[in-house]
Short mmCIF file of C-alpha atoms in Angstrom, two decimals:
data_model
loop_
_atom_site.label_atom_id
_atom_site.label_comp_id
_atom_site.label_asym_id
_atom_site.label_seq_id
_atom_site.Cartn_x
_atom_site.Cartn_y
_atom_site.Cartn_z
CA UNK A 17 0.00 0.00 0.00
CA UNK A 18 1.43 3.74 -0.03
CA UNK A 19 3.50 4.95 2.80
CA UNK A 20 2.04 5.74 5.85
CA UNK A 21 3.13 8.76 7.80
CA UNK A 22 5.65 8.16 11.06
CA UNK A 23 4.15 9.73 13.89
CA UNK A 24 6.36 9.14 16.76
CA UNK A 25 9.18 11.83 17.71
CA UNK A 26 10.52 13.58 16.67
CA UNK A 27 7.14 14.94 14.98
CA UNK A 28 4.80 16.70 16.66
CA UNK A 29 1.18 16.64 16.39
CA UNK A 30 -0.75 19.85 16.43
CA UNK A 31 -4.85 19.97 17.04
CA UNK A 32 -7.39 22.03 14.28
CA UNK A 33 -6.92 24.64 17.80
CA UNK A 34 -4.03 26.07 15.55
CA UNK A 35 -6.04 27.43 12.71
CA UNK A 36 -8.98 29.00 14.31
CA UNK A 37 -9.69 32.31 13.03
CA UNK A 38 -7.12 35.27 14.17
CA UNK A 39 -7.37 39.11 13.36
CA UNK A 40 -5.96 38.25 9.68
CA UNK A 41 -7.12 34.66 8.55
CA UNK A 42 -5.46 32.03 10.29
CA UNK A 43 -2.72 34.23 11.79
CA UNK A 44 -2.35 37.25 14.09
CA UNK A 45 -0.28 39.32 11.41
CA UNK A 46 -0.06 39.53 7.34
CA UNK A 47 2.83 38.43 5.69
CA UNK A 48 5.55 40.32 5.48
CA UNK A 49 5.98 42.97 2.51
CA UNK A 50 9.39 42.49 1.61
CA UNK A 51 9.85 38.42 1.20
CA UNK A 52 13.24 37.05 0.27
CA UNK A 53 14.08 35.43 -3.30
CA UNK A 54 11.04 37.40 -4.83
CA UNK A 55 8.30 35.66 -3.82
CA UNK A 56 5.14 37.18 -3.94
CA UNK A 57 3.36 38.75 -0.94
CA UNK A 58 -0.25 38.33 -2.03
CA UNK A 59 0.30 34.63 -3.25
CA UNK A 60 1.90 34.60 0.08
CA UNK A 61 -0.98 36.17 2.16
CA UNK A 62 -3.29 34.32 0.73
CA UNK A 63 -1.88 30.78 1.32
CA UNK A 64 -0.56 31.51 4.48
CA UNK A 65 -3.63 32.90 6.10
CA UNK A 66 -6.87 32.53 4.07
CA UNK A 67 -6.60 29.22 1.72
CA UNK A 68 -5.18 26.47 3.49
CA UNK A 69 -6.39 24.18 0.38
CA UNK A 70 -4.35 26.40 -2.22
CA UNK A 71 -0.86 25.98 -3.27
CA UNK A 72 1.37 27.49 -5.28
CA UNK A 73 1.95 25.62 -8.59
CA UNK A 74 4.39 23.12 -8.92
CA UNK A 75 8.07 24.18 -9.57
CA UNK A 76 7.22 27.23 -8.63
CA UNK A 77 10.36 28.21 -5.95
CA UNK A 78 12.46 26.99 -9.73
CA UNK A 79 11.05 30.48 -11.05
CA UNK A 80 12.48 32.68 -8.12
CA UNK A 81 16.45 33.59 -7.16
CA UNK A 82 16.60 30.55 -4.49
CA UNK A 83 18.15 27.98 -6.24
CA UNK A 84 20.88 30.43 -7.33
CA UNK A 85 21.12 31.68 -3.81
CA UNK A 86 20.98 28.04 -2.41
CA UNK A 87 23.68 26.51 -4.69
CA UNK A 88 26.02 29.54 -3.23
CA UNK A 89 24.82 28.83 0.47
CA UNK A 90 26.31 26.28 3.00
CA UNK A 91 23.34 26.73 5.00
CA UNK A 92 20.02 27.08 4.49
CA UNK A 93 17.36 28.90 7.06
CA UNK A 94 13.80 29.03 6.35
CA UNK A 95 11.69 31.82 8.32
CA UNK A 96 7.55 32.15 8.71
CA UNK A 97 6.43 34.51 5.88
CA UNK A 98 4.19 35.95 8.88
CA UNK A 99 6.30 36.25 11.98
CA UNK A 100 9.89 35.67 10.83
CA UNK A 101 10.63 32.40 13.02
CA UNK A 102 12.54 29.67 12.44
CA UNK A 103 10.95 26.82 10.70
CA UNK A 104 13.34 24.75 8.33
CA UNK A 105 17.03 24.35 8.45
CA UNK A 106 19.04 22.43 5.80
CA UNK A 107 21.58 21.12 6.43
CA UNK A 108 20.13 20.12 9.94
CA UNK A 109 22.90 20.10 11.78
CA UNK A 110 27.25 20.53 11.30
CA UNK A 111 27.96 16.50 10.88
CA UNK A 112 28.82 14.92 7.81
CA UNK A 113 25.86 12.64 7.82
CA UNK A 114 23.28 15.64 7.76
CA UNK A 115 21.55 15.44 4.53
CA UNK A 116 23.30 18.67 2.42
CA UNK A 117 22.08 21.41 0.53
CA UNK A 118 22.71 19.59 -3.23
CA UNK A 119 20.31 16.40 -1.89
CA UNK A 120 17.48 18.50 -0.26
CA UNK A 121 17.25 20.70 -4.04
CA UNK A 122 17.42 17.37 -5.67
CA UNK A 123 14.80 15.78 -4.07
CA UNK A 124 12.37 19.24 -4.19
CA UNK A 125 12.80 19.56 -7.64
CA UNK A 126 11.97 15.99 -8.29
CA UNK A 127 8.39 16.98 -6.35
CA UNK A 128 7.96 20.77 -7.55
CA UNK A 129 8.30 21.99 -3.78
CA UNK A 130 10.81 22.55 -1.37
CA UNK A 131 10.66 19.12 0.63
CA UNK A 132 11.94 18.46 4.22
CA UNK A 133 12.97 15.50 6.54
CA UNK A 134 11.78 15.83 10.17
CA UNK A 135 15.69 16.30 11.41
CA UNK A 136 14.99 19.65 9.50
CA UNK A 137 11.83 20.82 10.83
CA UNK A 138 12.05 23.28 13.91
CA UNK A 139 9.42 21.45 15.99
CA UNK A 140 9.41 23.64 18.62
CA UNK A 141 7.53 26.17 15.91
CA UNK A 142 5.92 23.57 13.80
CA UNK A 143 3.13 21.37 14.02
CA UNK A 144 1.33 18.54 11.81
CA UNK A 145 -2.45 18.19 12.20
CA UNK A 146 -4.36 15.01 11.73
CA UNK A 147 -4.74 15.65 8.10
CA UNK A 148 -1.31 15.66 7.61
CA UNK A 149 -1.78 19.77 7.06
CA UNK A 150 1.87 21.30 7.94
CA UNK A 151 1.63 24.53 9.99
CA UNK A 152 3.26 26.74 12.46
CA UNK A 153 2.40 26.93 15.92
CA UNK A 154 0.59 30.58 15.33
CA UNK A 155 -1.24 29.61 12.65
CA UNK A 156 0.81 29.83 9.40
CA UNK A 157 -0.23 27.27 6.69
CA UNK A 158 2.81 25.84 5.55
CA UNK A 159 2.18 22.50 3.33
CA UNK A 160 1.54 18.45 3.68
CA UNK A 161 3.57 15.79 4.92
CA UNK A 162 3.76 13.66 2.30
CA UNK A 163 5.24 10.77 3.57
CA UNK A 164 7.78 7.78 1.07
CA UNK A 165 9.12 5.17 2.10
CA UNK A 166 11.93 6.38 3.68
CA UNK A 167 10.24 8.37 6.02
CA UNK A 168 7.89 11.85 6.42
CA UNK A 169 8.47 14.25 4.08
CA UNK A 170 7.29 17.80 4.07
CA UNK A 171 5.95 19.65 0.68
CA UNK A 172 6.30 23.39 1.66
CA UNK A 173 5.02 26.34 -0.08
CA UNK A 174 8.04 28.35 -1.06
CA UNK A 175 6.20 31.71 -0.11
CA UNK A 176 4.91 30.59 3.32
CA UNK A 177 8.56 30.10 4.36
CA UNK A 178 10.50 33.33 2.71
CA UNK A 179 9.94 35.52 5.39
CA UNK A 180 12.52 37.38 7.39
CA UNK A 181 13.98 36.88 10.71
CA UNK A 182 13.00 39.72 13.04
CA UNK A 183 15.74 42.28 13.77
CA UNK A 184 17.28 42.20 17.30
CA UNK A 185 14.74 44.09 20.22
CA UNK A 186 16.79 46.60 21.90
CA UNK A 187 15.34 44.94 25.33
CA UNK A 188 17.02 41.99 25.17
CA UNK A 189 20.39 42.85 23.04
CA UNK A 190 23.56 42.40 25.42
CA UNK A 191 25.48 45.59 24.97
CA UNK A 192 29.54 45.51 26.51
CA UNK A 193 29.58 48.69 27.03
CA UNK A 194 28.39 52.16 26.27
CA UNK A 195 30.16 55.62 26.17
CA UNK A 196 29.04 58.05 28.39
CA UNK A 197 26.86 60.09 27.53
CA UNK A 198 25.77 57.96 24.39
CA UNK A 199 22.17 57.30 24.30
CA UNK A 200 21.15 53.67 24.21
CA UNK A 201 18.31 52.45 21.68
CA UNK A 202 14.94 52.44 23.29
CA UNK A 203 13.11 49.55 23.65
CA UNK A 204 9.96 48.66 21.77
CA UNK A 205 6.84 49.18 23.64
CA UNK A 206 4.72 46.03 24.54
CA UNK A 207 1.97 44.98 23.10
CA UNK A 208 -0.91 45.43 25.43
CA UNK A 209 -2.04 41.99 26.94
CA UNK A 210 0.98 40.31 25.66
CA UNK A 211 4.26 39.22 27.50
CA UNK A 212 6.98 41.95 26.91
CA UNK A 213 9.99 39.40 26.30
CA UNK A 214 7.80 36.13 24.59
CA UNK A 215 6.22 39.05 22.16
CA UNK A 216 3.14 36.77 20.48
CA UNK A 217 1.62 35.12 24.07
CA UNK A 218 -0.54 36.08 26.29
CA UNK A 219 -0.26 37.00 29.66
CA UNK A 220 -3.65 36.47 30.59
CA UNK A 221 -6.21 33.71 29.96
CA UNK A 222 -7.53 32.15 27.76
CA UNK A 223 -4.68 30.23 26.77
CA UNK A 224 -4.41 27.85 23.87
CA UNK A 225 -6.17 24.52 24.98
CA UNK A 226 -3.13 22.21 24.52
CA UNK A 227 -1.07 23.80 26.85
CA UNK A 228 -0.26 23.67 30.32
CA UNK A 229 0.14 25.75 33.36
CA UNK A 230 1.33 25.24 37.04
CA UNK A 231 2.91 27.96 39.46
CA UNK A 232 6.29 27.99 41.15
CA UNK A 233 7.87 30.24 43.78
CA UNK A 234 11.24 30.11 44.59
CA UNK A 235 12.20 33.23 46.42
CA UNK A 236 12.05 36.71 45.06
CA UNK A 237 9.63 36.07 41.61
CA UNK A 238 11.29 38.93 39.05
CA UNK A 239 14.72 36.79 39.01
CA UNK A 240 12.78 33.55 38.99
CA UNK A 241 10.35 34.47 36.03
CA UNK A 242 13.34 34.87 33.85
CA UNK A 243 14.78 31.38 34.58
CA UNK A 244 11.72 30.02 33.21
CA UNK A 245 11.08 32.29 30.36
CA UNK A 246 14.00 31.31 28.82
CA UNK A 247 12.92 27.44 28.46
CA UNK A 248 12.16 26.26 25.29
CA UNK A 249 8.24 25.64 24.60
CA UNK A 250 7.68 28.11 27.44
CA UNK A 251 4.39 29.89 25.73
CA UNK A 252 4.20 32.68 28.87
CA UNK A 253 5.62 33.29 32.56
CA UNK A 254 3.65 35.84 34.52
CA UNK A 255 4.78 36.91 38.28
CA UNK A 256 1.73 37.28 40.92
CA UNK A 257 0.77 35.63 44.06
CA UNK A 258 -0.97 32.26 45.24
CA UNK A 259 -1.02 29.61 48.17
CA UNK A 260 -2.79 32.43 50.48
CA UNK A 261 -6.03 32.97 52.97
CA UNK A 262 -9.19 32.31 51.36
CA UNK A 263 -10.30 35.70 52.71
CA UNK A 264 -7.35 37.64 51.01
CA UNK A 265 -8.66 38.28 48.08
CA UNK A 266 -5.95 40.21 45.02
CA UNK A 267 -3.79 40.98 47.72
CA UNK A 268 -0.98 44.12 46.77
CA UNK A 269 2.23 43.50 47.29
CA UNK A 270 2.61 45.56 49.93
CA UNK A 271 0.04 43.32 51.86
CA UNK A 272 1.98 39.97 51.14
CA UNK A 273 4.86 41.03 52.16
CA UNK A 274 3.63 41.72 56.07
CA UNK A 275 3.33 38.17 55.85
CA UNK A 276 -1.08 38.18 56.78
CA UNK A 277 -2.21 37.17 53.67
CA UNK A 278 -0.54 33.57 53.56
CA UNK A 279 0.53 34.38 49.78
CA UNK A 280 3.51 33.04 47.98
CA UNK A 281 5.70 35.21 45.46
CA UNK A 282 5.53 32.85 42.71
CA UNK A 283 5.68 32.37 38.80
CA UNK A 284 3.10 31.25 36.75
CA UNK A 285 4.20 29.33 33.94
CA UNK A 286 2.18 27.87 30.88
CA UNK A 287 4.04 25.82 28.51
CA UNK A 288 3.29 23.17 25.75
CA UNK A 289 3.55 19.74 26.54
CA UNK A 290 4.35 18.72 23.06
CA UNK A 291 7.78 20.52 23.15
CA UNK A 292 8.99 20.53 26.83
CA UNK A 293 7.67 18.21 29.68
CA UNK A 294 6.70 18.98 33.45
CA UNK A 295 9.70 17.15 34.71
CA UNK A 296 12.09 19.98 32.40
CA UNK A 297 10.26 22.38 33.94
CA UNK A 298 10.47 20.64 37.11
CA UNK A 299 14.58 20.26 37.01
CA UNK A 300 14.59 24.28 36.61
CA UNK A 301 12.46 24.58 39.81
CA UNK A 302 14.61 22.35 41.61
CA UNK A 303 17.75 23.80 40.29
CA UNK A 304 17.43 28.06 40.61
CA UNK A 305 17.08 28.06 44.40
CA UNK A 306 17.38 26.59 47.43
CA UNK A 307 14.42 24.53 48.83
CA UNK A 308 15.55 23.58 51.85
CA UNK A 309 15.43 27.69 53.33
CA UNK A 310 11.53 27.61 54.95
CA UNK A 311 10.20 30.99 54.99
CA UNK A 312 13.36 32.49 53.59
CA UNK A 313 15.73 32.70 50.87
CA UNK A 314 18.92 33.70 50.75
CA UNK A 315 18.73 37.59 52.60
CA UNK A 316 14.66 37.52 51.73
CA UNK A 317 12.86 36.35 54.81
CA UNK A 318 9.32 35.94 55.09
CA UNK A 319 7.06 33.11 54.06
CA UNK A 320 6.37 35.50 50.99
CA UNK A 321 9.75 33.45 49.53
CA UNK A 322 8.90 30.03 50.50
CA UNK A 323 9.58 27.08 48.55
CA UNK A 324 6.61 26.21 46.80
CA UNK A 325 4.59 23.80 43.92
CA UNK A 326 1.13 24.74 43.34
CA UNK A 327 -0.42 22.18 40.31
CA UNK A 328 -3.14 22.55 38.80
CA UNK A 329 -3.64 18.88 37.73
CA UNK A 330 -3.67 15.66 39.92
CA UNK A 331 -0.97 14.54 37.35
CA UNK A 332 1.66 17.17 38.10
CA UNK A 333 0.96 16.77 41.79
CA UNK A 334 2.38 13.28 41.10
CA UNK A 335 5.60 13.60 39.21
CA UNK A 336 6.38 16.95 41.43
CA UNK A 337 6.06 14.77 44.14
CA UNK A 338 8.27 12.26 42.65
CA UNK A 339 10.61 14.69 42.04
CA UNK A 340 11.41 16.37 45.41
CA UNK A 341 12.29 12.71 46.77
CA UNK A 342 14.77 12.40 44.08
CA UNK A 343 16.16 15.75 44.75
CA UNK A 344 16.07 15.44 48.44
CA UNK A 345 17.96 11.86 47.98
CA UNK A 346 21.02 14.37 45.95
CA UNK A 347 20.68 17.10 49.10
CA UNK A 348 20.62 14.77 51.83
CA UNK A 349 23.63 12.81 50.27
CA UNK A 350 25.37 16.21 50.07
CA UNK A 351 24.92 16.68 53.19
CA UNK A 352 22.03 19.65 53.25
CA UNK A 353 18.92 20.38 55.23
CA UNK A 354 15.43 18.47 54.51
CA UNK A 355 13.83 19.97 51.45
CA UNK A 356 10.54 22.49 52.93
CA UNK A 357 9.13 22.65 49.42
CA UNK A 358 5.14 23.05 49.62
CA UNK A 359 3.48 20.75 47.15
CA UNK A 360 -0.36 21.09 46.68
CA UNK A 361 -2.87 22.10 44.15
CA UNK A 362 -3.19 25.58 42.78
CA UNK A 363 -5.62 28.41 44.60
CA UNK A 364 -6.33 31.58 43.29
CA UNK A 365 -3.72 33.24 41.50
CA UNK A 366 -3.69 36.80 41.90
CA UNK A 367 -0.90 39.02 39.18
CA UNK A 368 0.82 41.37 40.90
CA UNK A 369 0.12 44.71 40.00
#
């Protein structure tokens, strides 16, 4: 019979979720006006965000300056026509055995589209949905894995994946130094409702369905937040407060910090499963602080910085569980304190204002 798609990792399945309608089709933003090798915004738009069924023809990318440009290239990076991420990288990685530039143009002009292996795919932006549809994880229709016999193989649209990587933001460029008195680019302003570093997510619910959410606090939250933040398949970190009095209701932070209104200082983090798992998350918990404090940590006293877990399924309450008797095995062995980590489910979470 034909060739049956591979499922198992590293693939990962997306749900219809993806493509619900955003403020421009399927996506948050329009494609990007100036796309590289001379592909065609409109054809772009309208396959990326408004006709998931449409295609452009066949031997189409043969027609536009990539080939030439790919022939002169030792690598290969293919970025979201809407958002400028990430999506394809040939060769996949620096070792000899990586499938290289000549093979991938051989085999794409033998189908009429540019055609991937999953080593290529940047999973952590991409998703396949039951149909075998190819997308990002915004909503950017991409193409079809059309699986051979060797394995999956993904048809792209040349003009869903000629988009531009997003220039450097001023807020998180590392700068050496600075001359005095030279003025320092100004960072972009947020985008209301959204996280200021993890641009496209929200900080507030509704989140996407798929993903999860648990809350963690580990001290002082503003240090902690970034710790997490910078995880990969973390969709959104928030700081705010939980674990309090039923009667203290959005506490201020001036309140929690006298200590009355039982609240922790913790992070609330919502990642996808798909692309990083509870116990990763877990192992940067365990690893930015010291759980063994009480109501304390380091010069912050107060039970405003205590050690804390607060899941919001019966699964996570499990495997955190788990966890701190593995970790406290490593402590006690090194000859530290019992492990005061509070593990329960999630109260109210109130942001902080």
């Amino acid at each position: 019979g034909p060739p049956k798609p591979r499922l198992g990792p590293p693939l990962v399945m997306g749900s219809e979720d993806i493509m619900q309608p955003k403020a421009h089709g399927s996506h948050p933003l329009p494609v990007q006006e100036d796309l590289r090798w001379d592909c065609e915004p409109h054809l772009a738009d309208d396959i990326c965000n408004f006709n998931r069924h449409g295609a452009e023809r066949k031997g189409y990318f043969l027609s536009t300056s990539f080939p030439k440009e790919a022939t002169a290239s030792k690598v290969l990076h293919f970025y979201d026509s809407n958002s400028g991420k990430l999506l394809f990288k040939v060769p996949a990685t620096s070792r000899d055995s990586a499938r290289q530039i000549d093979a991938f143009l051989k085999e794409s002009k033998t189908h009429g589209w540019p055609s991937f292996r999953d080593s290529e795919v940047n999973w952590r932006e991409v998703r396949v949905l039951p149909s075998g549809e190819a997308v990002s994880l915004v909503g950017t229709h991409l193409g079809h894995n059309i699986p051979d016999y060797t394995g999956n193989r993904y048809c792209i649209n040349l003009v869903c994946i000629a988009g531009k990587p997003p220039a450097p933001s001023a807020a998180v460029r590392c700068w050496p130094f600075s001359r005095r008195g030279a003025a320092l680019p100004v960072p972009p302003a947020p985008i209301p409702g959204n996280h200021f570093v993890l641009r496209e997510s929200r900080l507030h619910p509704p989140f996407p369905e798929h993903l999860s959410k648990a809350f963690f606090g580990t001290g002082c939250y503003w240090g902690a937040e970034k710790g997490f933040w910078r995880l990969p398949g973390v969709y959104s970190t928030a700081v705010g407060f939980s674990g309090g009095h039923a009667e203290a209701v959005n506490p201020s932070y001036i309140y929690v910090c006298t200590g009355e209104s039982g609240h922790a200082e913790v992070v609330q983090v919502v990642w996808d499963p798909l692309v990083i798992s509870f116990a990763d998350i877990l192992r940067q918990f365990w690893m930015s602080h010291d759980p063994t404090q009480g109501d304390r940590q380091g010069a912050d006293k107060g039970s405003q910085y205590r050690s804390c877990i607060y899941c919001t399924t019966e699964a996570q309450l499990m495997i955190a569980g788990a966890s701190l008797r593995a970790f406290r095995r490593v402590l006690m062995e090194a000859s530290y304190s019992d492990i005061t980590t509070e593990i329960c489910m999630a109260g109210p979470f109130y942001y902080a204002e």
